[in-house]
Each structure stands twice: as structure tokens, then as C-alpha cells.
PDB file of C-alpha atoms in Angstrom:
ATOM      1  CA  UNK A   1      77.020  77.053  81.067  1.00  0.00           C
ATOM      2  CA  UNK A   2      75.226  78.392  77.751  1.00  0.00           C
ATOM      3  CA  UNK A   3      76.483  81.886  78.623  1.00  0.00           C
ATOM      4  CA  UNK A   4      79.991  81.237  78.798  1.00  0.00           C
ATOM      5  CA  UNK A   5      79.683  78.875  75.554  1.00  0.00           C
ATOM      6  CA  UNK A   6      77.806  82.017  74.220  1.00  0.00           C
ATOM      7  CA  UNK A   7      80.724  84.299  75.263  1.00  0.00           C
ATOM      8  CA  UNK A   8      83.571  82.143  74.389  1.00  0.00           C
ATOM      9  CA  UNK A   9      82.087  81.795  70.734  1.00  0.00           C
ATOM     10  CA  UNK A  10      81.791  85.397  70.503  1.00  0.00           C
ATOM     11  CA  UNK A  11      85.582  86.067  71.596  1.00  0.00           C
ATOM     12  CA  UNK A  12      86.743  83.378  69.109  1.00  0.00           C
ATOM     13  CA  UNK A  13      84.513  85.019  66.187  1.00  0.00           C
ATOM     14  CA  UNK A  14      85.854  88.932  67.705  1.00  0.00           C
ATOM     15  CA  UNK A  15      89.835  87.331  67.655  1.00  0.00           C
ATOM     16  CA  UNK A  16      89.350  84.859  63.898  1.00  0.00           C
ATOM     17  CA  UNK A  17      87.660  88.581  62.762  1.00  0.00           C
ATOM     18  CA  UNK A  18      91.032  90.385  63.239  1.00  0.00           C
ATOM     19  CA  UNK A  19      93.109  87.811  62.322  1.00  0.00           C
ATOM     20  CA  UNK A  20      91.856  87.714  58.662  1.00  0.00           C
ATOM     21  CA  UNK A  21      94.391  87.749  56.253  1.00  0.00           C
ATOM     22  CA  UNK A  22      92.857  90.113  53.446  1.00  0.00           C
ATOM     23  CA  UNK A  23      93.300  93.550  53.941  1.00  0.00           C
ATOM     24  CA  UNK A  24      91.590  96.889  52.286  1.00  0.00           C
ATOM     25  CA  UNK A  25      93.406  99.817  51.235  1.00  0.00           C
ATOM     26  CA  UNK A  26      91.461 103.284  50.083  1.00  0.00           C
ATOM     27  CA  UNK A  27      94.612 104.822  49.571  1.00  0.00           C
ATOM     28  CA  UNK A  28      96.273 106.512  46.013  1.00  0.00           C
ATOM     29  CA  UNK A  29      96.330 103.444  43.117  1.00  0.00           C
ATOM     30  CA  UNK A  30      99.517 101.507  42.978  1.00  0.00           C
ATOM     31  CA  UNK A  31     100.899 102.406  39.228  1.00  0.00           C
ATOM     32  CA  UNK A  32     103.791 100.525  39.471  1.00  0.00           C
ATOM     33  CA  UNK A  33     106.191  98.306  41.423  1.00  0.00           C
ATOM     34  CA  UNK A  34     109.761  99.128  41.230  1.00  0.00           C
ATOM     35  CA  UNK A  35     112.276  96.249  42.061  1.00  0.00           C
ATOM     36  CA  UNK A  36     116.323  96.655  43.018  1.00  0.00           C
ATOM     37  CA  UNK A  37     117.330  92.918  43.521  1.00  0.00           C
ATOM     38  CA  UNK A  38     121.051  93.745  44.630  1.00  0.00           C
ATOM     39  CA  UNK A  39     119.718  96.591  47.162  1.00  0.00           C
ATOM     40  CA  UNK A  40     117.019  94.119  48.135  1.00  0.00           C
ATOM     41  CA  UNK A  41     114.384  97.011  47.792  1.00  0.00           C
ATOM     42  CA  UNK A  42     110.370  97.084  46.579  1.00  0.00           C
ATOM     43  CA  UNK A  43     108.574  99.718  45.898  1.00  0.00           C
ATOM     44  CA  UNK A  44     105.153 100.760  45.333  1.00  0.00           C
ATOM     45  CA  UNK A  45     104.461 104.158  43.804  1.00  0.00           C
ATOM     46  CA  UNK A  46     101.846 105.968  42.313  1.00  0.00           C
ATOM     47  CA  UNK A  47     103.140 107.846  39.995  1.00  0.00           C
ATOM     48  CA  UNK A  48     106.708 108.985  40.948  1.00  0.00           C
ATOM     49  CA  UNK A  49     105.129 108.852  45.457  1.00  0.00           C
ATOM     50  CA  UNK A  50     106.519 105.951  46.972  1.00  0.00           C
ATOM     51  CA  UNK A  51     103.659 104.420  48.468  1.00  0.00           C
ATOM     52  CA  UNK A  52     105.122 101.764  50.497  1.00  0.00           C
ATOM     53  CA  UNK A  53     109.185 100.470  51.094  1.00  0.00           C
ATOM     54  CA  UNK A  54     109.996  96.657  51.734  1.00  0.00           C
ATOM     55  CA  UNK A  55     112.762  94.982  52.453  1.00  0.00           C
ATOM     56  CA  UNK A  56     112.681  90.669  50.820  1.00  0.00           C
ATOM     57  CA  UNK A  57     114.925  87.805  50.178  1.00  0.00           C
ATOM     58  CA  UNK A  58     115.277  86.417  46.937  1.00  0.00           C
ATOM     59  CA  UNK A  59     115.734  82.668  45.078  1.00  0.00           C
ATOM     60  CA  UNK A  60     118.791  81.056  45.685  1.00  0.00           C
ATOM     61  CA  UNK A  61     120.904  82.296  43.114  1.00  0.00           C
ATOM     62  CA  UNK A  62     120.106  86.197  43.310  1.00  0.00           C
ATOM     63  CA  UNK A  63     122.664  87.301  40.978  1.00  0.00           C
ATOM     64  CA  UNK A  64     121.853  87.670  36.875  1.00  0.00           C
ATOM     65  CA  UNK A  65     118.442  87.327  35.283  1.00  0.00           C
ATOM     66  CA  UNK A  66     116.241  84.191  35.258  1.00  0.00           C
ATOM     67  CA  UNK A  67     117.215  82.468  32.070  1.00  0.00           C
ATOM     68  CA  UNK A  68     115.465  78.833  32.890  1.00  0.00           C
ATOM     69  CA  UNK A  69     113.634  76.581  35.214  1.00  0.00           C
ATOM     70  CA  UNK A  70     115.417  75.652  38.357  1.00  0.00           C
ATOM     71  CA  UNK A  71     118.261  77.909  37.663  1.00  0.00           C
ATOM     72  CA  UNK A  72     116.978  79.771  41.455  1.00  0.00           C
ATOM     73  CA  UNK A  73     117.123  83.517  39.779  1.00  0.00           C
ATOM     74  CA  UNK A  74     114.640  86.094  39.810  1.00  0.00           C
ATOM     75  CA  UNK A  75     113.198  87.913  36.475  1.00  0.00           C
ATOM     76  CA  UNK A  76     114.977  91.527  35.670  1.00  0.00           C
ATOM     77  CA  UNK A  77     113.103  92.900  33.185  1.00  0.00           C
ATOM     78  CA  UNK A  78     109.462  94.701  32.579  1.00  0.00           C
ATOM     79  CA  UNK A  79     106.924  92.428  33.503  1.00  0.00           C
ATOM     80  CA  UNK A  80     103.260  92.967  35.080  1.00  0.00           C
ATOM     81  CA  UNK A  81     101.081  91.504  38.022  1.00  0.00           C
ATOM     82  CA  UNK A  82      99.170  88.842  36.025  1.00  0.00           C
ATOM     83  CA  UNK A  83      97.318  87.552  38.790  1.00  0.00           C
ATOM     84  CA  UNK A  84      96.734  86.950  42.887  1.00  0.00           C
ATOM     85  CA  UNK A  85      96.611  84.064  44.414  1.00  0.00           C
ATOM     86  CA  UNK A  86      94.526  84.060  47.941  1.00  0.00           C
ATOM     87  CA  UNK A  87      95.254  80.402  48.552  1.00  0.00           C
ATOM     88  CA  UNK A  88      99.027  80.606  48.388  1.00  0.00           C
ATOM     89  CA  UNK A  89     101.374  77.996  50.108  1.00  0.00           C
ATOM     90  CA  UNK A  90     103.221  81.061  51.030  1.00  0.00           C
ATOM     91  CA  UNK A  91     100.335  83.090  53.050  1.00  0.00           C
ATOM     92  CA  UNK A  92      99.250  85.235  49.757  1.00  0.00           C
ATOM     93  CA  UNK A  93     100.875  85.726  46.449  1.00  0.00           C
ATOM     94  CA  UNK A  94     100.537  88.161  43.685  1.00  0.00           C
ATOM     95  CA  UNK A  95     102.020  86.671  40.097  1.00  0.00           C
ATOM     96  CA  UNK A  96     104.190  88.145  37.908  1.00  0.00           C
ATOM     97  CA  UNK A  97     104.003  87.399  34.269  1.00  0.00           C
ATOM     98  CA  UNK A  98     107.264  85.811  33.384  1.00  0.00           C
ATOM     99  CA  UNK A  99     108.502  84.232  31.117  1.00  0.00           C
ATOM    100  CA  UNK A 100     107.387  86.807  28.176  1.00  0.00           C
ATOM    101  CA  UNK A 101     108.194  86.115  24.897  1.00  0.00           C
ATOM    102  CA  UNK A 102     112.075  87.051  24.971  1.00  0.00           C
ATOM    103  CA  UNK A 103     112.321  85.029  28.287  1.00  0.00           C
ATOM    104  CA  UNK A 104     110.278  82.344  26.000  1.00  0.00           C
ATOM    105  CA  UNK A 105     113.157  82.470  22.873  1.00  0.00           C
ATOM    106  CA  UNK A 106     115.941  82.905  25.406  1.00  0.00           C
ATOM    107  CA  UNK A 107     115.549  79.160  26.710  1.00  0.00           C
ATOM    108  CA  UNK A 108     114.229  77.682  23.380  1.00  0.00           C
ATOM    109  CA  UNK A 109     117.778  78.604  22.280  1.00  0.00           C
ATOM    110  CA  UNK A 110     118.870  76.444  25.154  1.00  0.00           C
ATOM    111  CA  UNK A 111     116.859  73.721  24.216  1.00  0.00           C
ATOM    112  CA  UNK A 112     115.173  74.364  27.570  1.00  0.00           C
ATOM    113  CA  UNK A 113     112.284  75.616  29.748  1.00  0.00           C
ATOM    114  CA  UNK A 114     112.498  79.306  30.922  1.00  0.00           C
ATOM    115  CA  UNK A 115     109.958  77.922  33.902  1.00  0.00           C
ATOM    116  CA  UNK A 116     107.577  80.206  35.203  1.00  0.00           C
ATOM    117  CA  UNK A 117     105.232  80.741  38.458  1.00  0.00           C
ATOM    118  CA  UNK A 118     107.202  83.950  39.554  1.00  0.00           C
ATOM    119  CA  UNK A 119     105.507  85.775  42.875  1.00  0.00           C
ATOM    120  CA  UNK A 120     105.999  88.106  45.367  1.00  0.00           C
ATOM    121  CA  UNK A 121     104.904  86.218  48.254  1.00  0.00           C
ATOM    122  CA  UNK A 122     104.822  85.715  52.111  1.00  0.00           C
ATOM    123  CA  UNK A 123     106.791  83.269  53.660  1.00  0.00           C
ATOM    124  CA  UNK A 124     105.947  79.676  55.560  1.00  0.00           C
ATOM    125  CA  UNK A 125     108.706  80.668  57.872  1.00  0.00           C
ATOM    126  CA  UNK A 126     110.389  83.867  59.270  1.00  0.00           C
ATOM    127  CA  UNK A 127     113.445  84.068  57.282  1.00  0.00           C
ATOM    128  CA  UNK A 128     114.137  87.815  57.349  1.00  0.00           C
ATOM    129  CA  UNK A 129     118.009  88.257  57.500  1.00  0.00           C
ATOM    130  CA  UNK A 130     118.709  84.605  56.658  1.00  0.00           C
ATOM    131  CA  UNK A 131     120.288  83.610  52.788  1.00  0.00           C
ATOM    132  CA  UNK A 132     118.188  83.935  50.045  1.00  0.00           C
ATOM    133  CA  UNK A 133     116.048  80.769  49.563  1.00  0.00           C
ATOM    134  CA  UNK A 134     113.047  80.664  47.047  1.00  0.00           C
ATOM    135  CA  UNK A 135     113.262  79.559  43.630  1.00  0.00           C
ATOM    136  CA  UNK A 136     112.857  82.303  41.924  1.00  0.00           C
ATOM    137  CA  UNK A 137     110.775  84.249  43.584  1.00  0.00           C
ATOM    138  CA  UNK A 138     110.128  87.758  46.028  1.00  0.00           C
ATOM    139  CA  UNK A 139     109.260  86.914  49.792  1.00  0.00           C
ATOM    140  CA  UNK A 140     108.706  89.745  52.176  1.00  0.00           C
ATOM    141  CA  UNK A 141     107.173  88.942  55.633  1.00  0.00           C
ATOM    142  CA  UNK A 142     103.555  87.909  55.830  1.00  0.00           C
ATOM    143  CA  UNK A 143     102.272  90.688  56.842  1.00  0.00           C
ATOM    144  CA  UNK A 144     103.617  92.626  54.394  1.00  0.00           C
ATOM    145  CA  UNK A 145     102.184  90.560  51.269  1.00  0.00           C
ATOM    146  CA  UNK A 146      98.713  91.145  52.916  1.00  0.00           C
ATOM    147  CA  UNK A 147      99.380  94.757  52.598  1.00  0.00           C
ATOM    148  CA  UNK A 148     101.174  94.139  48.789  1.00  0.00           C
ATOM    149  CA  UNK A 149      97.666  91.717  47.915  1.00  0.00           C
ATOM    150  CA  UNK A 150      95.299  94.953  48.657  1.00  0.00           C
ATOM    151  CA  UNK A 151      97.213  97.670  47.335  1.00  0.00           C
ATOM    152  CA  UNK A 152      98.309  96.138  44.283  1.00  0.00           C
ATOM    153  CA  UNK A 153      95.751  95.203  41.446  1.00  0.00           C
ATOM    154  CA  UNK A 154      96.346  92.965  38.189  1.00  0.00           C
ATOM    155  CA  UNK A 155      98.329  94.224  35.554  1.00  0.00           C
ATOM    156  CA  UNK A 156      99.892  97.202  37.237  1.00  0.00           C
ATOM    157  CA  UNK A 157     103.473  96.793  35.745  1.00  0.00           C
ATOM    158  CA  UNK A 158     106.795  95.550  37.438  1.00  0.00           C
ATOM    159  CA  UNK A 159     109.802  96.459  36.835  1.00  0.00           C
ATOM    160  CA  UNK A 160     112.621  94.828  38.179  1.00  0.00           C
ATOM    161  CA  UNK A 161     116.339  95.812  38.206  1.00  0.00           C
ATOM    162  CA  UNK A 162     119.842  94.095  39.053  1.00  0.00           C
TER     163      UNK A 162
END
């Protein structure tokens, strides 16, 4: 009886050990992130390699540049990675720092918020090929933010095109 407790504890620790979401990466450094919302492309590069290629949906409204919150468009602009977030609702996150300070004056000419909280991020659901759906924001697959989260570090700029 012990023995097979022992063993099935050991198989659950062996399966929970390759199951973790956080993943390393030794590879060249991720010196940008290039972004074609209409092409539905990512890319990370070092340098002028492409690293890595991913497909992703988009907010709601994919078409023009985020000019307040709730309007369901993603940022185009120059941005950077401001921060990560391990404890995402959407597996794993990595931030992206709009609104910046034209994004700011843009929607204080509106009288409104530009909102903010702008990710690339997993997904609670497997979308891929269905309409766009976050607010804002870039979801690839879940296991492709885990690879994002460990190759990409805080502030390595974004840039992010139509």
C-alpha cells in the first residue's frame, strides 16, 4: 500500500514537473518584437534574425489604432514590454506600455480615457481561427506565450504596424 502511494506521488510530481508553465530559453536576446496587425504576424528578432513567427487574434475592432478605453483596438505605434505578468487570467502575459504620452493627449482631446493594460497573452480558450475577440489586446495560443514570457525580457521595444 505505501509503495504504490510512494509511486503514485512520484508520477504526479514527474507529470506536474513537465507541465510547468515557465519556460527557459539560452538562445540569441530578443531585441525587438515586430507586429503586422492586418497580416496577423509577430515577430521576435535579434537584430534583423527572426527568432520566432506567430500567428494571434486581435481585440474586437482590429482595424485603426487604439485611440480610447473600450474602443476594442490594438496600439500601432512604438511601444516597449513594460512588464510580465506570471499570474495572468490569460495563462501568462507580457505588458506593453501603452498609452504613452501622445496616446495620453490623443484622448484628453476627447475628453476621454485612452485605457491601458495592453498584453500579448495566452488565451482561456482555443480560439485560433475564430473572430478577433480581446479588448485590445495580442493572444497567441498558450503555449506560445510561455515561449514569448522566456524569450522576451522588459523593455525590449515593440513595434507594431497596421
Amino acid at each position: 500500500m505505501n509503495r504504490r502511494i510512494f509511486l503514485a506521488g512520484a508520477a504526479m510530481a514527474a507529470l506536474s514537473a513537465c507541465s510547468s508553465k515557465f519556460r527557459s530559453y539560452d538562445g540569441p536576446r530578443v531585441t525587438s518584437i515586430v507586429v503586422y496587425k492586418e497580416r496577423r504576424k509577430l515577430y521576435l528578432l535579434h537584430e534583423n534574425q527572426v527568432l520566432r513567427e506567430f500567428d494571434f487574434e486581435l481585440g474586437f475592432a482590429p482595424v485603426g489604432h487604439k485611440k480610447v478605453e473600450g474602443d476594442g483596438r490594438t496600439p500601432e505605434g512604438a511601444y516597449v514590454i513594460d512588464r510580465k505578468n506570471p499570474n495572468s487570467s490569460f495563462h501568462l502575459s507580457v505588458g506593453i506600455s501603452y498609452p504613452n504620452e501622445a496616446d495620453r493627449a490623443a484622448a484628453a482631446a476627447l475628453g476621454l480615457s485612452p485605457g491601458g493594460d495592453i498584453f500579448i497573452h495566452g488565451t482561456p480558450r482555443l480560439n485560433r481561427g475564430d473572430d478577433d475577440w480581446t479588448a485590445g489586446c495580442i493572444a497567441v495560443t498558450n503555449r506560445e506565450i510561455e515561449d514569448i514570457y522566456a524569450m522576451v525580457d522588459v523593455g525590449t521595444p515593440i513595434l507594431i504596424y497596421p
